[in-house]
Amino acid sequence: MSKRKAHNLQARIARSCRSLLASNHVAVVNIDPSGRQGMINYKSLKNIAPGKIGQAVCSIPHRWTIYMSAMCIDARGDRYSKSVELAPDGVYLSDHLEDVIEHCYKKLRDEANQSQMVASGWIAIPEAMSLDEAHAARIFEAVGAWHQVKVASCAA
């Protein structure tokens, strides 16, 4: 029989953080060109204030599911989106996700029709799950991806 450390604080903290995120159905959402980034409950579609949940997202590595989308409006005024779901191998800290997301996100934006693109964004969920297109569309609608104002850049 294998022996384990009776009181492994780091493992307890990691389990506690994962449990907190799973029970709150946390997703990190980023929308361009407004630059909005925040957390949302992907089931109830309500915003999550930073605090203990934000610390749980940032402090320990997770298996991530990332859903990227370019939102467009065609000549007839109909909405459509070009999307891709990515599930990187391994566990990543939230700070290290930028390298994973950047290449695929840029490629998706470049492939979309630039004259019809209204916005683009990604949803990162700190658990291994799949997100269907309709659910992702509801999340993007809840954070105002289709109705946003571009943030003015501060050129000093």
PDB file of N, CA and C in Angstrom, residues 9-61:
ATOM      1  N   LEU A   9      -0.926  20.477   2.055  1.00  0.00           N
ATOM      2  CA  LEU A   9      -1.634  21.750   1.968  1.00  0.00           C
ATOM      3  C   LEU A   9      -1.839  22.189   0.522  1.00  0.00           C
ATOM      4  N   GLN A  10      -0.822  22.028  -0.309  1.00  0.00           N
ATOM      5  CA  GLN A  10      -0.931  22.467  -1.698  1.00  0.00           C
ATOM      6  C   GLN A  10      -2.030  21.687  -2.435  1.00  0.00           C
ATOM      7  N   ALA A  11      -2.100  20.389  -2.231  1.00  0.00           N
ATOM      8  CA  ALA A  11      -3.139  19.580  -2.873  1.00  0.00           C
ATOM      9  C   ALA A  11      -4.525  19.956  -2.349  1.00  0.00           C
ATOM     10  N   ARG A  12      -4.635  20.246  -1.067  1.00  0.00           N
ATOM     11  CA  ARG A  12      -5.918  20.661  -0.496  1.00  0.00           C
ATOM     12  C   ARG A  12      -6.388  21.979  -1.085  1.00  0.00           C
ATOM     13  N   ILE A  13      -5.463  22.921  -1.230  1.00  0.00           N
ATOM     14  CA  ILE A  13      -5.809  24.225  -1.812  1.00  0.00           C
ATOM     15  C   ILE A  13      -6.260  24.053  -3.254  1.00  0.00           C
ATOM     16  N   ALA A  14      -5.543  23.241  -4.028  1.00  0.00           N
ATOM     17  CA  ALA A  14      -5.903  23.013  -5.426  1.00  0.00           C
ATOM     18  C   ALA A  14      -7.296  22.382  -5.538  1.00  0.00           C
ATOM     19  N   ARG A  15      -7.591  21.387  -4.718  1.00  0.00           N
ATOM     20  CA  ARG A  15      -8.920  20.758  -4.731  1.00  0.00           C
ATOM     21  C   ARG A  15     -10.002  21.762  -4.357  1.00  0.00           C
ATOM     22  N   SER A  16      -9.725  22.575  -3.366  1.00  0.00           N
ATOM     23  CA  SER A  16     -10.686  23.580  -2.924  1.00  0.00           C
ATOM     24  C   SER A  16     -10.968  24.599  -4.032  1.00  0.00           C
ATOM     25  N   CYS A  17      -9.920  25.052  -4.705  1.00  0.00           N
ATOM     26  CA  CYS A  17     -10.080  26.031  -5.791  1.00  0.00           C
ATOM     27  C   CYS A  17     -10.869  25.435  -6.952  1.00  0.00           C
ATOM     28  N   ARG A  18     -10.540  24.208  -7.340  1.00  0.00           N
ATOM     29  CA  ARG A  18     -11.258  23.568  -8.447  1.00  0.00           C
ATOM     30  C   ARG A  18     -12.731  23.368  -8.098  1.00  0.00           C
ATOM     31  N   SER A  19     -12.994  23.019  -6.853  1.00  0.00           N
ATOM     32  CA  SER A  19     -14.370  22.843  -6.399  1.00  0.00           C
ATOM     33  C   SER A  19     -15.137  24.165  -6.453  1.00  0.00           C
ATOM     34  N   LEU A  20     -14.501  25.247  -6.030  1.00  0.00           N
ATOM     35  CA  LEU A  20     -15.116  26.575  -6.063  1.00  0.00           C
ATOM     36  C   LEU A  20     -15.462  26.977  -7.494  1.00  0.00           C
ATOM     37  N   LEU A  21     -14.544  26.729  -8.431  1.00  0.00           N
ATOM     38  CA  LEU A  21     -14.779  27.084  -9.827  1.00  0.00           C
ATOM     39  C   LEU A  21     -15.873  26.220 -10.444  1.00  0.00           C
ATOM     40  N   ALA A  22     -15.867  24.931 -10.139  1.00  0.00           N
ATOM     41  CA  ALA A  22     -16.879  24.028 -10.701  1.00  0.00           C
ATOM     42  C   ALA A  22     -18.270  24.362 -10.178  1.00  0.00           C
ATOM     43  N   SER A  23     -18.379  24.689  -8.903  1.00  0.00           N
ATOM     44  CA  SER A  23     -19.697  24.988  -8.340  1.00  0.00           C
ATOM     45  C   SER A  23     -20.238  26.333  -8.818  1.00  0.00           C
ATOM     46  N   ASN A  24     -19.359  27.237  -9.230  1.00  0.00           N
ATOM     47  CA  ASN A  24     -19.795  28.546  -9.728  1.00  0.00           C
ATOM     48  C   ASN A  24     -19.824  28.623 -11.251  1.00  0.00           C
ATOM     49  N   HIS A  25     -19.470  27.535 -11.941  1.00  0.00           N
ATOM     50  CA  HIS A  25     -19.512  27.467 -13.408  1.00  0.00           C
ATOM     51  C   HIS A  25     -18.791  28.665 -14.033  1.00  0.00           C
ATOM     52  N   VAL A  26     -17.529  28.842 -13.680  1.00  0.00           N
ATOM     53  CA  VAL A  26     -16.763  30.024 -14.062  1.00  0.00           C
ATOM     54  C   VAL A  26     -16.225  29.910 -15.488  1.00  0.00           C
ATOM     55  N   ALA A  27     -16.349  30.997 -16.233  1.00  0.00           N
ATOM     56  CA  ALA A  27     -15.729  31.137 -17.547  1.00  0.00           C
ATOM     57  C   ALA A  27     -15.106  32.532 -17.613  1.00  0.00           C
ATOM     58  N   VAL A  28     -13.914  32.613 -18.191  1.00  0.00           N
ATOM     59  CA  VAL A  28     -13.256  33.901 -18.402  1.00  0.00           C
ATOM     60  C   VAL A  28     -13.564  34.313 -19.836  1.00  0.00           C
ATOM     61  N   VAL A  29     -14.069  35.538 -20.019  1.00  0.00           N
ATOM     62  CA  VAL A  29     -14.477  36.011 -21.341  1.00  0.00           C
ATOM     63  C   VAL A  29     -13.673  37.247 -21.704  1.00  0.00           C
ATOM     64  N   ASN A  30     -13.167  37.277 -22.947  1.00  0.00           N
ATOM     65  CA  ASN A  30     -12.439  38.431 -23.465  1.00  0.00           C
ATOM     66  C   ASN A  30     -13.095  38.834 -24.782  1.00  0.00           C
ATOM     67  N   ILE A  31     -13.394  40.131 -24.951  1.00  0.00           N
ATOM     68  CA  ILE A  31     -14.054  40.638 -26.149  1.00  0.00           C
ATOM     69  C   ILE A  31     -13.214  41.758 -26.748  1.00  0.00           C
ATOM     70  N   ASP A  32     -12.969  41.696 -28.047  1.00  0.00           N
ATOM     71  CA  ASP A  32     -12.299  42.772 -28.778  1.00  0.00           C
ATOM     72  C   ASP A  32     -13.306  43.360 -29.755  1.00  0.00           C
ATOM     73  N   PRO A  33     -13.284  44.608 -30.132  1.00  0.00           N
ATOM     74  CA  PRO A  33     -12.255  45.610 -29.885  1.00  0.00           C
ATOM     75  C   PRO A  33     -12.438  46.403 -28.593  1.00  0.00           C
ATOM     76  N   SER A  34     -13.481  46.142 -27.806  1.00  0.00           N
ATOM     77  CA  SER A  34     -13.682  46.942 -26.591  1.00  0.00           C
ATOM     78  C   SER A  34     -12.641  46.647 -25.526  1.00  0.00           C
ATOM     79  N   GLY A  35     -12.040  45.464 -25.581  1.00  0.00           N
ATOM     80  CA  GLY A  35     -11.031  45.113 -24.593  1.00  0.00           C
ATOM     81  C   GLY A  35     -11.629  44.628 -23.285  1.00  0.00           C
ATOM     82  N   ARG A  36     -12.932  44.350 -23.251  1.00  0.00           N
ATOM     83  CA  ARG A  36     -13.578  43.889 -22.019  1.00  0.00           C
ATOM     84  C   ARG A  36     -13.094  42.482 -21.688  1.00  0.00           C
ATOM     85  N   GLN A  37     -12.724  42.285 -20.443  1.00  0.00           N
ATOM     86  CA  GLN A  37     -12.379  40.955 -19.964  1.00  0.00           C
ATOM     87  C   GLN A  37     -12.971  40.791 -18.577  1.00  0.00           C
ATOM     88  N   GLY A  38     -13.567  39.645 -18.334  1.00  0.00           N
ATOM     89  CA  GLY A  38     -14.169  39.404 -17.033  1.00  0.00           C
ATOM     90  C   GLY A  38     -14.593  37.965 -16.888  1.00  0.00           C
ATOM     91  N   MET A  39     -15.179  37.673 -15.739  1.00  0.00           N
ATOM     92  CA  MET A  39     -15.647  36.315 -15.467  1.00  0.00           C
ATOM     93  C   MET A  39     -17.166  36.296 -15.480  1.00  0.00           C
ATOM     94  N   ILE A  40     -17.705  35.180 -15.960  1.00  0.00           N
ATOM     95  CA  ILE A  40     -19.149  35.019 -16.046  1.00  0.00           C
ATOM     96  C   ILE A  40     -19.502  33.588 -15.647  1.00  0.00           C
ATOM     97  N   ASN A  41     -20.678  33.410 -15.065  1.00  0.00           N
ATOM     98  CA  ASN A  41     -21.201  32.078 -14.795  1.00  0.00           C
ATOM     99  C   ASN A  41     -21.785  31.586 -16.114  1.00  0.00           C
ATOM    100  N   TYR A  42     -21.214  30.526 -16.687  1.00  0.00           N
ATOM    101  CA  TYR A  42     -21.637  30.111 -18.020  1.00  0.00           C
ATOM    102  C   TYR A  42     -22.997  29.412 -18.032  1.00  0.00           C
ATOM    103  N   LYS A  43     -23.576  29.154 -16.877  1.00  0.00           N
ATOM    104  CA  LYS A  43     -24.930  28.576 -16.843  1.00  0.00           C
ATOM    105  C   LYS A  43     -25.984  29.660 -16.639  1.00  0.00           C
ATOM    106  N   SER A  44     -25.792  30.527 -15.644  1.00  0.00           N
ATOM    107  CA  SER A  44     -26.786  31.571 -15.369  1.00  0.00           C
ATOM    108  C   SER A  44     -26.522  32.847 -16.166  1.00  0.00           C
ATOM    109  N   LEU A  45     -25.348  32.962 -16.787  1.00  0.00           N
ATOM    110  CA  LEU A  45     -24.936  34.119 -17.595  1.00  0.00           C
ATOM    111  C   LEU A  45     -24.854  35.409 -16.782  1.00  0.00           C
ATOM    112  N   LYS A  46     -24.539  35.287 -15.496  1.00  0.00           N
ATOM    113  CA  LYS A  46     -24.366  36.461 -14.642  1.00  0.00           C
ATOM    114  C   LYS A  46     -22.883  36.721 -14.431  1.00  0.00           C
ATOM    115  N   ASN A  47     -22.542  38.007 -14.328  1.00  0.00           N
ATOM    116  CA  ASN A  47     -21.146  38.374 -14.089  1.00  0.00           C
ATOM    117  C   ASN A  47     -20.696  37.897 -12.717  1.00  0.00           C
ATOM    118  N   ILE A  48     -19.419  37.562 -12.618  1.00  0.00           N
ATOM    119  CA  ILE A  48     -18.824  37.139 -11.356  1.00  0.00           C
ATOM    120  C   ILE A  48     -17.808  38.195 -10.957  1.00  0.00           C
ATOM    121  N   ALA A  49     -17.963  38.733  -9.769  1.00  0.00           N
ATOM    122  CA  ALA A  49     -17.039  39.760  -9.278  1.00  0.00           C
ATOM    123  C   ALA A  49     -15.696  39.125  -8.933  1.00  0.00           C
ATOM    124  N   PRO A  50     -14.607  39.886  -9.138  1.00  0.00           N
ATOM    125  CA  PRO A  50     -13.304  39.348  -8.743  1.00  0.00           C
ATOM    126  C   PRO A  50     -13.239  39.176  -7.229  1.00  0.00           C
ATOM    127  N   GLY A  51     -12.362  38.340  -6.800  1.00  0.00           N
ATOM    128  CA  GLY A  51     -12.234  38.037  -5.373  1.00  0.00           C
ATOM    129  C   GLY A  51     -11.660  36.647  -5.233  1.00  0.00           C
ATOM    130  N   LYS A  52     -12.265  35.857  -4.377  1.00  0.00           N
ATOM    131  CA  LYS A  52     -11.772  34.495  -4.155  1.00  0.00           C
ATOM    132  C   LYS A  52     -11.852  33.658  -5.428  1.00  0.00           C
ATOM    133  N   ILE A  53     -12.892  33.865  -6.224  1.00  0.00           N
ATOM    134  CA  ILE A  53     -13.024  33.101  -7.463  1.00  0.00           C
ATOM    135  C   ILE A  53     -11.929  33.504  -8.445  1.00  0.00           C
ATOM    136  N   GLY A  54     -11.634  34.788  -8.532  1.00  0.00           N
ATOM    137  CA  GLY A  54     -10.537  35.250  -9.383  1.00  0.00           C
ATOM    138  C   GLY A  54      -9.203  34.685  -8.943  1.00  0.00           C
ATOM    139  N   GLN A  55      -8.989  34.609  -7.642  1.00  0.00           N
ATOM    140  CA  GLN A  55      -7.752  34.016  -7.127  1.00  0.00           C
ATOM    141  C   GLN A  55      -7.692  32.534  -7.454  1.00  0.00           C
ATOM    142  N   ALA A  56      -8.829  31.846  -7.404  1.00  0.00           N
ATOM    143  CA  ALA A  56      -8.869  30.418  -7.723  1.00  0.00           C
ATOM    144  C   ALA A  56      -8.546  30.175  -9.195  1.00  0.00           C
ATOM    145  N   VAL A  57      -8.975  31.087 -10.074  1.00  0.00           N
ATOM    146  CA  VAL A  57      -8.669  30.959 -11.500  1.00  0.00           C
ATOM    147  C   VAL A  57      -7.176  31.162 -11.743  1.00  0.00           C
ATOM    148  N   CYS A  58      -6.596  32.155 -11.075  1.00  0.00           N
ATOM    149  CA  CYS A  58      -5.213  32.551 -11.355  1.00  0.00           C
ATOM    150  C   CYS A  58      -4.155  31.768 -10.587  1.00  0.00           C
ATOM    151  N   SER A  59      -4.481  31.259  -9.416  1.00  0.00           N
ATOM    152  CA  SER A  59      -3.430  30.737  -8.540  1.00  0.00           C
ATOM    153  C   SER A  59      -3.008  29.305  -8.819  1.00  0.00           C
ATOM    154  N   ILE A  60      -3.864  28.498  -9.419  1.00  0.00           N
ATOM    155  CA  ILE A  60      -3.478  27.108  -9.675  1.00  0.00           C
ATOM    156  C   ILE A  60      -3.661  26.769 -11.150  1.00  0.00           C
ATOM    157  N   PRO A  61      -2.903  25.807 -11.667  1.00  0.00           N
ATOM    158  CA  PRO A  61      -3.058  25.417 -13.077  1.00  0.00           C
ATOM    159  C   PRO A  61      -4.322  24.579 -13.285  1.00  0.00           C
TER     160      PRO A  61
END
